[in-house]
Amino acid sequence: MFEKGLLAGKRILVTGGGSGLGAAMGRRFVELGAELIVCGRRLELLEATAAQMRSEMGGKVSVARCDIRDGAAVEAMMDSVWGEAPIDVLVNNAAATFIAQTEHLSFRAADAILAPTLHGTMYCTLAAGKRWIDGKHKGVVLSILSTSTITGRAFTVPSAMAKTAVLAMTKSLAVEWGPKGVRLVAIAPGAFPTPGASGQLRPEGRDESWAHRNPLGRAGEHSELANLASFLISDQAGYINGEMVVQDGGSHLRSSGAEDLLQWTEAQWEKQREGRAKS
């Protein structure tokens, strides 16, 4: 649906880019002419993903190993990336979540979600933003959020809190940084199944008819999210700023996505806690 050179000349860094939706978006960016940097904690995974993209599509794909939960590590990573050239786009994709009864969450469990999803996203955004502003270089920040920013969501409360905070950041910095040439946008995806997310959010025992209750009767395709992301970071979307686009087939208009968990027994929750402790 796009011209091949839509993202030509763009240098894009994707956090959590080694797998799942991050890799799907990155692949599409490369197809559309961008230079890609995939960022994450697991170097072997990043290198394998980058090598596969280079062999299949050509183009320039590099890796940046970084634990975005560590602000100093983010600064060092951005220094290294900027040492070659400024990036033009930051995609805040890395996040963490799992289902849990909120009253049973430990401080450590809550922080395991807030650290990458909120703090890491903020660290990356501030690190890129100050470099763009200091260098008078235009930039775009795309954050991958959730429809929990609209509905709230029981049993994933730290994630809903973090994503909502990032939406507030997106709206606030759109005003503060827009005059300086930095644009911020966001996507709230619905169900776009990935092995990692499905394992945390849809364990054995959850209602499996959820996709059929979507008004469109299906889950999203990764290519659909990748295409929306490609448009929003492109110059063609240059007048969209501070907005979150919902892409969920209308699901949030019917349900927050957690109602089936209200029927779970204590035995089911205990089994879930035991499984998470082992993992």
Coordinates of C-alpha atoms in Angstrom, one line a residue:
M1 CA 0.0 0.0 0.0
F2 CA 3.0 2.3 0.3
E3 CA 5.7 3.4 -2.1
K4 CA 8.9 1.5 -1.6
G5 CA 10.8 4.6 -0.6
L6 CA 8.4 5.9 2.0
L7 CA 11.0 5.7 4.8
A8 CA 14.1 6.1 2.7
G9 CA 16.7 8.2 4.5
K10 CA 15.1 7.5 7.9
R11 CA 17.3 6.0 10.7
I12 CA 15.0 4.2 13.1
L13 CA 15.7 2.6 16.5
V14 CA 13.1 0.1 17.8
T15 CA 13.3 -1.0 21.4
G16 CA 12.3 -4.6 22.0
G17 CA 13.1 -5.0 18.3
G18 CA 14.4 -8.6 18.4
S19 CA 11.1 -10.4 18.2
G20 CA 7.3 -10.1 18.1
L21 CA 5.7 -6.8 17.1
G22 CA 9.0 -4.9 17.3
A23 CA 10.6 -7.2 14.7
A24 CA 7.5 -7.1 12.5
M25 CA 7.6 -3.3 12.5
G26 CA 11.3 -3.2 11.9
R27 CA 11.0 -5.6 9.0
R28 CA 8.4 -3.3 7.4
F29 CA 10.5 -0.3 8.0
V30 CA 13.5 -1.9 6.1
E31 CA 11.2 -2.9 3.3
L32 CA 10.2 0.7 2.9
G33 CA 13.8 1.9 2.7
A34 CA 14.8 2.7 6.3
E35 CA 18.0 2.0 8.1
L36 CA 17.1 0.0 11.2
I37 CA 18.6 -0.4 14.7
V38 CA 17.1 -3.2 16.8
C39 CA 17.5 -2.7 20.5
G40 CA 17.1 -5.2 23.3
R41 CA 18.7 -7.1 26.2
R42 CA 19.4 -10.4 24.4
L43 CA 22.3 -9.9 22.0
E44 CA 22.0 -13.3 20.4
L45 CA 18.4 -12.7 19.5
L46 CA 19.1 -9.3 18.2
E47 CA 21.9 -10.5 16.0
A48 CA 19.9 -13.4 14.7
T49 CA 17.0 -11.1 13.8
A50 CA 19.2 -8.5 12.2
A51 CA 21.0 -11.2 10.1
Q52 CA 17.8 -12.6 8.9
M53 CA 16.5 -9.2 7.8
R54 CA 19.7 -8.4 6.0
S55 CA 19.8 -11.8 4.2
E56 CA 16.1 -11.6 3.2
M57 CA 15.8 -7.9 2.3
G58 CA 19.2 -6.3 2.2
G59 CA 19.5 -2.9 3.6
K60 CA 21.3 -1.8 6.7
V61 CA 20.2 -3.4 10.0
S62 CA 22.4 -3.1 13.1
V63 CA 21.9 -4.0 16.8
A64 CA 22.2 -2.1 20.1
R65 CA 22.3 -4.2 23.2
C66 CA 20.8 -2.2 26.1
D67 CA 18.8 -2.7 29.2
I68 CA 16.5 0.3 28.9
R69 CA 15.5 -0.1 32.6
D70 CA 19.0 1.5 33.3
G71 CA 19.0 5.2 32.5
A72 CA 22.8 5.3 32.4
A73 CA 22.8 2.3 29.9
V74 CA 20.3 4.2 27.7
E75 CA 22.5 7.2 27.7
A76 CA 25.6 5.1 26.7
M77 CA 23.6 3.4 24.0
M78 CA 22.4 6.6 22.5
D79 CA 25.9 8.1 22.6
S80 CA 27.1 5.1 20.6
V81 CA 24.2 5.3 18.1
W82 CA 24.6 9.0 17.7
G83 CA 28.4 8.5 17.2
E84 CA 27.6 7.2 13.7
A85 CA 24.6 9.5 12.9
P86 CA 21.5 10.8 14.6
I87 CA 18.4 8.6 14.5
D88 CA 15.2 10.1 13.0
V89 CA 12.7 7.9 14.7
L90 CA 12.5 6.2 18.1
V91 CA 9.9 3.4 18.5
N92 CA 9.2 2.7 22.1
N93 CA 8.0 -0.9 21.8
A94 CA 9.7 -2.7 24.7
A95 CA 7.4 -3.4 27.7
A96 CA 6.5 -6.1 30.2
T97 CA 3.2 -7.4 31.7
F98 CA 1.5 -10.4 33.2
I99 CA -1.9 -11.1 34.7
A100 CA -2.1 -11.1 38.5
Q101 CA -4.5 -10.3 41.3
T102 CA -3.3 -6.8 42.1
E103 CA -3.5 -7.3 45.9
H104 CA -1.0 -10.1 45.6
L105 CA 1.6 -8.0 43.7
S106 CA 4.9 -7.5 45.5
F107 CA 6.9 -4.3 45.0
R108 CA 9.4 -6.3 43.0
A109 CA 6.7 -7.7 40.7
A110 CA 5.2 -4.2 40.1
D111 CA 8.6 -2.8 39.4
A112 CA 9.3 -5.5 36.9
I113 CA 6.5 -4.1 34.8
L114 CA 7.0 -0.4 35.5
A115 CA 10.7 -0.4 34.9
P116 CA 10.8 -1.2 31.2
T117 CA 7.3 -0.1 30.3
L118 CA 7.3 3.4 31.9
H119 CA 10.8 4.2 33.1
G120 CA 12.6 2.7 30.1
T121 CA 10.3 4.4 27.7
M122 CA 10.8 7.7 29.4
Y123 CA 14.6 7.3 29.5
C124 CA 14.8 6.5 25.8
T125 CA 12.5 9.4 24.9
L126 CA 14.4 11.9 26.9
A127 CA 17.7 10.7 25.6
A128 CA 16.6 11.0 22.0
G129 CA 14.7 14.2 22.5
K130 CA 17.5 16.2 24.1
R131 CA 19.9 15.1 21.3
W132 CA 17.4 16.1 18.6
I133 CA 16.7 19.5 20.2
D134 CA 20.4 20.2 20.9
G135 CA 21.3 19.3 17.3
K136 CA 18.2 21.0 15.8
H137 CA 17.4 17.7 14.2
K138 CA 13.7 16.8 13.5
G139 CA 12.6 13.6 15.2
V140 CA 9.6 11.3 15.7
V141 CA 8.7 9.2 18.8
L142 CA 6.2 6.4 18.3
S143 CA 5.1 4.6 21.5
I144 CA 3.2 1.3 21.4
L145 CA 0.6 1.5 24.1
S146 CA -2.7 -0.3 24.9
T147 CA -6.4 0.2 25.0
S148 CA -6.1 0.0 28.8
T149 CA -5.3 3.7 28.5
I150 CA -9.0 4.1 27.6
T151 CA -10.8 1.4 29.5
G152 CA -8.4 0.6 32.4
R153 CA -7.8 -3.1 32.8
A154 CA -8.2 -5.3 35.8
F155 CA -5.4 -7.8 36.6
T156 CA -2.8 -5.9 34.6
V157 CA -2.9 -2.7 36.7
P158 CA 0.9 -1.8 36.6
S159 CA 0.8 -2.1 32.8
A160 CA -2.3 0.0 32.5
M161 CA -0.8 2.6 34.8
A162 CA 2.5 2.6 32.8
K163 CA 0.9 2.8 29.4
T164 CA -1.5 5.6 30.5
A165 CA 1.5 7.5 31.8
V166 CA 3.3 7.2 28.5
L167 CA 0.2 8.5 26.8
A168 CA 0.3 11.5 29.1
M169 CA 4.0 11.9 28.1
T170 CA 3.1 11.7 24.4
K171 CA 0.4 14.4 24.7
S172 CA 2.6 16.7 26.9
L173 CA 5.8 16.5 24.9
A174 CA 3.8 17.0 21.6
V175 CA 3.1 20.5 22.9
E176 CA 6.5 21.1 24.5
W177 CA 8.7 19.6 21.7
G178 CA 6.5 20.2 18.7
P179 CA 7.9 23.8 18.2
K180 CA 11.4 22.2 18.3
G181 CA 10.7 19.8 15.4
V182 CA 9.9 16.7 17.5
R183 CA 6.6 14.9 16.9
L184 CA 5.1 12.3 19.2
V185 CA 2.5 9.7 18.3
A186 CA 1.2 6.4 19.7
I187 CA -0.7 3.3 18.7
A188 CA -3.0 1.3 21.0
P189 CA -3.1 -2.2 19.6
G190 CA -5.7 -4.8 20.4
A191 CA -5.0 -8.5 20.1
F192 CA -1.9 -9.0 17.9
P193 CA -0.8 -12.4 19.3
T194 CA 2.9 -13.1 19.9
P195 CA 4.4 -16.0 21.8
G196 CA 5.8 -13.9 24.5
A197 CA 2.7 -11.9 25.2
S198 CA 0.3 -14.9 24.8
G199 CA 2.3 -16.8 27.4
Q200 CA 2.0 -14.0 30.0
L201 CA -1.6 -12.8 29.2
R202 CA -3.4 -15.9 28.0
P203 CA -2.4 -18.8 30.2
E204 CA -4.2 -22.1 30.3
G205 CA -7.7 -21.6 31.7
R206 CA -8.6 -18.3 30.1
D207 CA -11.6 -18.0 27.9
E208 CA -10.5 -19.0 24.4
S209 CA -13.5 -17.4 22.5
W210 CA -12.1 -13.9 23.0
A211 CA -11.2 -13.4 19.3
H212 CA -14.7 -14.2 18.2
R213 CA -16.2 -11.5 20.5
N214 CA -14.2 -8.9 18.6
P215 CA -16.6 -6.9 16.4
L216 CA -14.5 -8.1 13.4
G217 CA -14.3 -11.6 14.7
R218 CA -10.5 -12.0 14.6
A219 CA -7.2 -10.9 16.0
G220 CA -4.9 -8.4 14.2
E221 CA -2.2 -9.3 11.7
H222 CA 1.3 -8.1 12.5
S223 CA 1.5 -6.6 9.0
E224 CA -1.5 -4.3 9.8
L225 CA 0.3 -2.9 12.8
A226 CA 3.5 -2.5 10.9
N227 CA 1.8 -0.6 8.1
L228 CA 0.1 1.8 10.6
A229 CA 3.4 2.4 12.3
S230 CA 5.1 3.0 9.0
F231 CA 2.6 5.7 8.1
L232 CA 2.7 7.4 11.5
I233 CA 6.5 7.8 11.5
S234 CA 6.6 8.9 7.9
D235 CA 6.6 12.5 6.6
Q236 CA 3.1 11.8 5.2
A237 CA 1.8 11.9 8.8
G238 CA 3.7 15.1 9.6
Y239 CA 0.6 16.9 10.9
I240 CA -0.3 14.2 13.4
N241 CA 1.1 15.1 16.8
G242 CA 0.1 14.0 20.3
E243 CA -2.4 11.5 19.1
M244 CA -2.9 7.8 19.9
V245 CA -4.5 5.7 17.2
V246 CA -6.5 2.7 18.4
Q247 CA -6.1 -0.5 16.2
D248 CA -8.2 -3.2 17.8
G249 CA -11.1 -4.0 15.5
G250 CA -13.4 -2.1 17.8
S251 CA -12.8 -4.5 20.7
H252 CA -12.4 -1.8 23.4
L253 CA -15.9 -0.6 22.6
R254 CA -17.3 -3.9 23.9
S255 CA -14.9 -5.0 26.6
S256 CA -11.7 -4.0 28.5
G257 CA -10.4 -7.5 27.8
A258 CA -10.2 -8.8 31.4
E259 CA -13.8 -9.7 32.2
D260 CA -13.3 -13.4 32.0
L261 CA -10.7 -13.2 34.8
L262 CA -13.4 -12.0 37.2
Q263 CA -14.7 -15.6 37.1
W264 CA -11.4 -17.3 38.0
T265 CA -11.3 -19.3 41.2
E266 CA -8.6 -18.9 43.9
A267 CA -7.2 -22.3 42.7
Q268 CA -6.7 -20.9 39.2
W269 CA -5.0 -17.8 40.5
E270 CA -2.7 -19.9 42.8
K271 CA -1.7 -22.0 39.8
Q272 CA -0.9 -18.9 37.8
R273 CA 1.2 -17.5 40.6
E274 CA 3.1 -20.8 40.9
G275 CA 3.8 -20.8 37.2
R276 CA 5.1 -17.3 37.2
A277 CA 7.4 -18.0 40.1
K278 CA 8.9 -20.9 38.2
S279 CA 9.4 -18.8 35.1

